[in-house]
Amino acid sequence: MKPSTEYYLFDIGIYAYSSLYLVLLHLLNFKPYLLAATQAPSHLDLGVQFLAKGQINEALQQFHSAIEENPNDYMSHYRRATAFLAIGKGKAALEDLDLVLQLRPDFAAARSQRAGILTKYGRFDEALQEYETMKSDVSKIEELNKLKAAAVEAQELVTHDEAYQ
């Protein structure tokens, strides 16, 4: 027996909504495991505040503390790399950016900063490789946009079908 159109559209709609929901959670960097009681976010927040005020050494201390408490927090490494760049320590920043990309390979801002540092140091082949990787990440964004468009289309079909019932 062939399934009816309304059940098919319902299945498409549910799939599209759940897929879109997961994509949005990913894009918003929602990580429920980071909600555990840890001091890393407070150190990270303090470090960002110090960095905004131009107090680089204080910011670095906070970022070091955040990393000691949670060495797998890519954002702490990224912020510390930003602070290192602010005081001209590109090699230290590059080490942190390497860690960031190990923890979060799709983090475009880190990849972009890494490519810039590599270019500054004359490591052009590596910098070009980073730019190529970023280019492929853009194609992932295009895929996400297609998924979003499919979800919107499915929603419109379901809404249109419900209107005629």
PDB file of C-alpha atoms in Angstrom:
ATOM      1  CA  MET A   1       0.000   0.000   0.000  1.00  0.00           C
ATOM      2  CA  LYS A   2       1.377   3.417  -0.956  1.00  0.00           C
ATOM      3  CA  PRO A   3       1.547   5.936   1.909  1.00  0.00           C
ATOM      4  CA  SER A   4      -0.725   8.920   1.603  1.00  0.00           C
ATOM      5  CA  THR A   5       0.666  12.291   0.593  1.00  0.00           C
ATOM      6  CA  GLU A   6      -0.173  13.946   3.888  1.00  0.00           C
ATOM      7  CA  TYR A   7       1.885  11.414   5.880  1.00  0.00           C
ATOM      8  CA  TYR A   8       4.756  11.791   3.436  1.00  0.00           C
ATOM      9  CA  LEU A   9       4.665  15.582   3.778  1.00  0.00           C
ATOM     10  CA  PHE A  10       4.432  15.223   7.552  1.00  0.00           C
ATOM     11  CA  ASP A  11       7.545  13.022   7.561  1.00  0.00           C
ATOM     12  CA  ILE A  12       9.407  15.513   5.371  1.00  0.00           C
ATOM     13  CA  GLY A  13       8.328  18.360   7.633  1.00  0.00           C
ATOM     14  CA  ILE A  14       9.442  16.590  10.814  1.00  0.00           C
ATOM     15  CA  TYR A  15      12.773  15.673   9.218  1.00  0.00           C
ATOM     16  CA  ALA A  16      13.309  19.205   7.952  1.00  0.00           C
ATOM     17  CA  TYR A  17      12.419  20.769  11.311  1.00  0.00           C
ATOM     18  CA  SER A  18      14.644  18.422  13.287  1.00  0.00           C
ATOM     19  CA  SER A  19      17.520  18.886  10.850  1.00  0.00           C
ATOM     20  CA  LEU A  20      17.136  22.649  10.927  1.00  0.00           C
ATOM     21  CA  TYR A  21      17.004  22.567  14.732  1.00  0.00           C
ATOM     22  CA  LEU A  22      20.267  20.600  14.907  1.00  0.00           C
ATOM     23  CA  VAL A  23      21.925  22.919  12.400  1.00  0.00           C
ATOM     24  CA  LEU A  24      20.845  25.977  14.380  1.00  0.00           C
ATOM     25  CA  LEU A  25      22.165  24.480  17.619  1.00  0.00           C
ATOM     26  CA  HIS A  26      25.493  23.828  15.885  1.00  0.00           C
ATOM     27  CA  LEU A  27      25.642  27.340  14.411  1.00  0.00           C
ATOM     28  CA  LEU A  28      24.898  28.844  17.822  1.00  0.00           C
ATOM     29  CA  ASN A  29      27.717  26.748  19.309  1.00  0.00           C
ATOM     30  CA  PHE A  30      25.334  25.212  21.882  1.00  0.00           C
ATOM     31  CA  LYS A  31      27.236  22.716  23.945  1.00  0.00           C
ATOM     32  CA  PRO A  32      25.198  21.314  26.835  1.00  0.00           C
ATOM     33  CA  TYR A  33      28.281  19.667  28.337  1.00  0.00           C
ATOM     34  CA  LEU A  34      29.763  23.136  28.913  1.00  0.00           C
ATOM     35  CA  LEU A  35      26.895  23.927  31.270  1.00  0.00           C
ATOM     36  CA  ALA A  36      28.600  21.866  33.976  1.00  0.00           C
ATOM     37  CA  ALA A  37      29.919  23.733  37.006  1.00  0.00           C
ATOM     38  CA  THR A  38      33.381  24.890  35.970  1.00  0.00           C
ATOM     39  CA  GLN A  39      35.350  28.099  36.360  1.00  0.00           C
ATOM     40  CA  ALA A  40      36.498  28.242  32.732  1.00  0.00           C
ATOM     41  CA  PRO A  41      33.640  30.481  31.526  1.00  0.00           C
ATOM     42  CA  SER A  42      34.230  33.036  34.273  1.00  0.00           C
ATOM     43  CA  HIS A  43      37.970  33.142  33.558  1.00  0.00           C
ATOM     44  CA  LEU A  44      37.185  33.395  29.878  1.00  0.00           C
ATOM     45  CA  ASP A  45      34.744  36.250  30.460  1.00  0.00           C
ATOM     46  CA  LEU A  46      37.225  38.102  32.669  1.00  0.00           C
ATOM     47  CA  GLY A  47      39.951  37.607  30.081  1.00  0.00           C
ATOM     48  CA  VAL A  48      37.737  39.059  27.356  1.00  0.00           C
ATOM     49  CA  GLN A  49      36.977  42.064  29.581  1.00  0.00           C
ATOM     50  CA  PHE A  50      40.675  42.664  30.255  1.00  0.00           C
ATOM     51  CA  LEU A  51      41.455  42.265  26.566  1.00  0.00           C
ATOM     52  CA  ALA A  52      38.809  44.853  25.659  1.00  0.00           C
ATOM     53  CA  LYS A  53      40.425  47.295  28.106  1.00  0.00           C
ATOM     54  CA  GLY A  54      43.862  46.687  26.599  1.00  0.00           C
ATOM     55  CA  GLN A  55      45.131  44.916  29.726  1.00  0.00           C
ATOM     56  CA  ILE A  56      46.779  42.128  27.798  1.00  0.00           C
ATOM     57  CA  ASN A  57      48.855  40.572  30.605  1.00  0.00           C
ATOM     58  CA  GLU A  58      45.811  40.307  32.879  1.00  0.00           C
ATOM     59  CA  ALA A  59      43.814  38.854  29.987  1.00  0.00           C
ATOM     60  CA  LEU A  60      46.525  36.266  29.344  1.00  0.00           C
ATOM     61  CA  GLN A  61      46.495  35.237  33.021  1.00  0.00           C
ATOM     62  CA  GLN A  62      42.738  34.655  32.855  1.00  0.00           C
ATOM     63  CA  PHE A  63      43.004  32.718  29.596  1.00  0.00           C
ATOM     64  CA  HIS A  64      45.805  30.565  31.074  1.00  0.00           C
ATOM     65  CA  SER A  65      43.575  29.801  34.082  1.00  0.00           C
ATOM     66  CA  ALA A  66      40.641  28.948  31.835  1.00  0.00           C
ATOM     67  CA  ILE A  67      42.814  26.568  29.811  1.00  0.00           C
ATOM     68  CA  GLU A  68      44.237  24.922  32.941  1.00  0.00           C
ATOM     69  CA  GLU A  69      40.711  24.210  34.163  1.00  0.00           C
ATOM     70  CA  ASN A  70      39.357  23.096  30.806  1.00  0.00           C
ATOM     71  CA  PRO A  71      42.094  22.311  28.280  1.00  0.00           C
ATOM     72  CA  ASN A  72      39.524  21.205  25.673  1.00  0.00           C
ATOM     73  CA  ASP A  73      37.745  24.562  25.519  1.00  0.00           C
ATOM     74  CA  TYR A  74      38.637  25.793  22.058  1.00  0.00           C
ATOM     75  CA  MET A  75      37.408  29.314  22.791  1.00  0.00           C
ATOM     76  CA  SER A  76      39.895  29.792  25.652  1.00  0.00           C
ATOM     77  CA  HIS A  77      42.743  28.827  23.317  1.00  0.00           C
ATOM     78  CA  TYR A  78      41.364  31.119  20.622  1.00  0.00           C
ATOM     79  CA  ARG A  79      41.104  34.098  22.977  1.00  0.00           C
ATOM     80  CA  ARG A  80      44.612  33.482  24.257  1.00  0.00           C
ATOM     81  CA  ALA A  81      45.865  33.401  20.667  1.00  0.00           C
ATOM     82  CA  THR A  82      44.151  36.753  20.108  1.00  0.00           C
ATOM     83  CA  ALA A  83      45.921  38.176  23.163  1.00  0.00           C
ATOM     84  CA  PHE A  84      49.267  36.801  21.966  1.00  0.00           C
ATOM     85  CA  LEU A  85      48.712  38.493  18.615  1.00  0.00           C
ATOM     86  CA  ALA A  86      47.959  41.777  20.383  1.00  0.00           C
ATOM     87  CA  ILE A  87      51.448  41.758  21.928  1.00  0.00           C
ATOM     88  CA  GLY A  88      53.180  40.530  18.776  1.00  0.00           C
ATOM     89  CA  LYS A  89      53.746  36.901  19.801  1.00  0.00           C
ATOM     90  CA  GLY A  90      52.698  35.313  16.545  1.00  0.00           C
ATOM     91  CA  LYS A  91      54.432  31.987  17.144  1.00  0.00           C
ATOM     92  CA  ALA A  92      52.658  31.486  20.474  1.00  0.00           C
ATOM     93  CA  ALA A  93      49.389  32.499  18.813  1.00  0.00           C
ATOM     94  CA  LEU A  94      50.034  29.993  16.038  1.00  0.00           C
ATOM     95  CA  GLU A  95      50.467  27.192  18.596  1.00  0.00           C
ATOM     96  CA  ASP A  96      47.137  28.073  20.207  1.00  0.00           C
ATOM     97  CA  LEU A  97      45.416  28.318  16.840  1.00  0.00           C
ATOM     98  CA  ASP A  98      46.732  24.865  15.954  1.00  0.00           C
ATOM     99  CA  LEU A  99      45.118  23.548  19.146  1.00  0.00           C
ATOM    100  CA  VAL A 100      41.888  25.379  18.361  1.00  0.00           C
ATOM    101  CA  LEU A 101      41.706  23.733  14.950  1.00  0.00           C
ATOM    102  CA  GLN A 102      42.419  20.316  16.451  1.00  0.00           C
ATOM    103  CA  LEU A 103      39.512  20.831  18.835  1.00  0.00           C
ATOM    104  CA  ARG A 104      37.228  22.560  16.347  1.00  0.00           C
ATOM    105  CA  PRO A 105      38.338  22.100  12.702  1.00  0.00           C
ATOM    106  CA  ASP A 106      35.395  24.110  11.340  1.00  0.00           C
ATOM    107  CA  PHE A 107      36.208  27.307  13.297  1.00  0.00           C
ATOM    108  CA  ALA A 108      36.682  29.720  10.407  1.00  0.00           C
ATOM    109  CA  ALA A 109      37.933  32.698  12.445  1.00  0.00           C
ATOM    110  CA  ALA A 110      40.815  30.632  13.837  1.00  0.00           C
ATOM    111  CA  ARG A 111      41.637  29.276  10.400  1.00  0.00           C
ATOM    112  CA  SER A 112      41.643  32.799   8.965  1.00  0.00           C
ATOM    113  CA  GLN A 113      43.944  34.142  11.691  1.00  0.00           C
ATOM    114  CA  ARG A 114      46.240  31.157  11.256  1.00  0.00           C
ATOM    115  CA  ALA A 115      46.452  31.794   7.512  1.00  0.00           C
ATOM    116  CA  GLY A 116      47.327  35.429   8.176  1.00  0.00           C
ATOM    117  CA  ILE A 117      50.123  34.532  10.576  1.00  0.00           C
ATOM    118  CA  LEU A 118      51.513  31.922   8.186  1.00  0.00           C
ATOM    119  CA  THR A 119      51.523  34.520   5.420  1.00  0.00           C
ATOM    120  CA  LYS A 120      53.330  36.994   7.691  1.00  0.00           C
ATOM    121  CA  TYR A 121      56.021  34.394   8.381  1.00  0.00           C
ATOM    122  CA  GLY A 122      56.426  33.577   4.692  1.00  0.00           C
ATOM    123  CA  ARG A 123      54.931  30.094   4.998  1.00  0.00           C
ATOM    124  CA  PHE A 124      52.867  30.644   1.880  1.00  0.00           C
ATOM    125  CA  ASP A 125      52.130  27.017   1.000  1.00  0.00           C
ATOM    126  CA  GLU A 126      50.605  26.411   4.427  1.00  0.00           C
ATOM    127  CA  ALA A 127      48.672  29.681   4.243  1.00  0.00           C
ATOM    128  CA  LEU A 128      47.270  28.746   0.839  1.00  0.00           C
ATOM    129  CA  GLN A 129      46.237  25.368   2.230  1.00  0.00           C
ATOM    130  CA  GLU A 130      44.313  27.162   5.014  1.00  0.00           C
ATOM    131  CA  TYR A 131      42.579  29.384   2.472  1.00  0.00           C
ATOM    132  CA  GLU A 132      41.595  26.310   0.451  1.00  0.00           C
ATOM    133  CA  THR A 133      40.148  24.731   3.581  1.00  0.00           C
ATOM    134  CA  MET A 134      38.170  27.898   4.290  1.00  0.00           C
ATOM    135  CA  LYS A 135      36.893  27.803   0.728  1.00  0.00           C
ATOM    136  CA  SER A 136      35.540  24.283   1.272  1.00  0.00           C
ATOM    137  CA  ASP A 137      33.911  25.471   4.521  1.00  0.00           C
ATOM    138  CA  VAL A 138      32.009  28.048   2.464  1.00  0.00           C
ATOM    139  CA  SER A 139      30.570  25.214   0.402  1.00  0.00           C
ATOM    140  CA  LYS A 140      29.329  23.671   3.672  1.00  0.00           C
ATOM    141  CA  ILE A 141      27.507  26.924   4.380  1.00  0.00           C
ATOM    142  CA  GLU A 142      25.919  26.688   0.952  1.00  0.00           C
ATOM    143  CA  GLU A 143      24.779  23.151   1.807  1.00  0.00           C
ATOM    144  CA  LEU A 144      23.272  24.429   5.061  1.00  0.00           C
ATOM    145  CA  ASN A 145      21.438  27.137   3.145  1.00  0.00           C
ATOM    146  CA  LYS A 146      20.032  24.483   0.803  1.00  0.00           C
ATOM    147  CA  LEU A 147      18.899  22.446   3.806  1.00  0.00           C
ATOM    148  CA  LYS A 148      17.243  25.513   5.272  1.00  0.00           C
ATOM    149  CA  ALA A 149      15.487  26.207   1.965  1.00  0.00           C
ATOM    150  CA  ALA A 150      14.247  22.606   1.872  1.00  0.00           C
ATOM    151  CA  ALA A 151      12.929  22.960   5.431  1.00  0.00           C
ATOM    152  CA  VAL A 152      11.106  26.164   4.552  1.00  0.00           C
ATOM    153  CA  GLU A 153       9.637  24.519   1.462  1.00  0.00           C
ATOM    154  CA  ALA A 154       8.490  21.520   3.487  1.00  0.00           C
ATOM    155  CA  GLN A 155       6.938  23.841   6.060  1.00  0.00           C
ATOM    156  CA  GLU A 156       5.062  25.678   3.331  1.00  0.00           C
ATOM    157  CA  LEU A 157       3.808  22.379   1.888  1.00  0.00           C
ATOM    158  CA  VAL A 158       2.616  21.186   5.291  1.00  0.00           C
ATOM    159  CA  THR A 159       0.973  24.545   6.028  1.00  0.00           C
ATOM    160  CA  HIS A 160      -0.645  24.598   2.597  1.00  0.00           C
ATOM    161  CA  ASP A 161      -1.911  21.017   3.064  1.00  0.00           C
ATOM    162  CA  GLU A 162      -3.326  21.853   6.517  1.00  0.00           C
ATOM    163  CA  ALA A 163      -5.133  24.888   5.121  1.00  0.00           C
ATOM    164  CA  TYR A 164      -7.114  22.704   2.725  1.00  0.00           C
ATOM    165  CA  GLN A 165      -8.186  20.133   5.321  1.00  0.00           C
TER     166      GLN A 165
END
